[in-house]
């Protein structure tokens, strides 16, 4: 009995160690494709990784960068006032990107399927704007990357190649995430998020009808 318990404890510890040492690299995937559209998830606007997003656009040969974000309830009446998509676009501009290549896309406030609905909004906007899409790369932050990749692929289907780029997380040490409360919270939450993204049944078009998605117009900083 003692040996059996010891074996189970050893096996459990081995699983914990394996999870701790492999899960972060799995979640923070960077797998870009040949693309002419860069999508930046607006919620990362206040992270240091925004500089990486601007650098990626400059070296990646993209035609446009789409900054997409979810409006808060308070922003519904004034969607251009401080929403995450607009804030991310401003950060990109601060890092040297030209107004003419920046598209701001704000999605009406929702409580569920935020990443998936953002992906659908980008898909619809690209179709409405009649932009020829070679491929898209999604720029996001750290451990959210795997979830973003899965959901954007589910939204776009087989018609468009989708890649992902994980910006460097600066709120905890990625290589030692289990040593901080922030790291533990982030990794466990993103692990659950990935499982949801991979397996949860999603409607084809959740809350993405024209009256629920605000396409804020081409070149929001002005026409070029």
Short mmCIF file of N, CA and C in Angstrom, two decimals, residues 102 158 161 198 208:
data_model
loop_
_atom_site.label_atom_id
_atom_site.label_comp_id
_atom_site.label_asym_id
_atom_site.label_seq_id
_atom_site.Cartn_x
_atom_site.Cartn_y
_atom_site.Cartn_z
N UNK A 102 -3.03 52.19 -40.86
CA UNK A 102 -3.68 51.76 -39.62
C UNK A 102 -5.19 51.77 -39.77
N UNK A 158 -10.87 27.74 -43.87
CA UNK A 158 -9.77 27.32 -44.74
C UNK A 158 -9.45 28.35 -45.82
N UNK A 161 -4.89 31.87 -44.86
CA UNK A 161 -3.83 31.40 -43.97
C UNK A 161 -3.73 32.34 -42.77
N UNK A 198 -10.39 25.45 -28.43
CA UNK A 198 -10.21 24.25 -29.24
C UNK A 198 -11.47 23.39 -29.32
N UNK A 208 -22.45 39.24 -34.13
CA UNK A 208 -21.63 40.00 -35.06
C UNK A 208 -22.45 40.55 -36.22
#
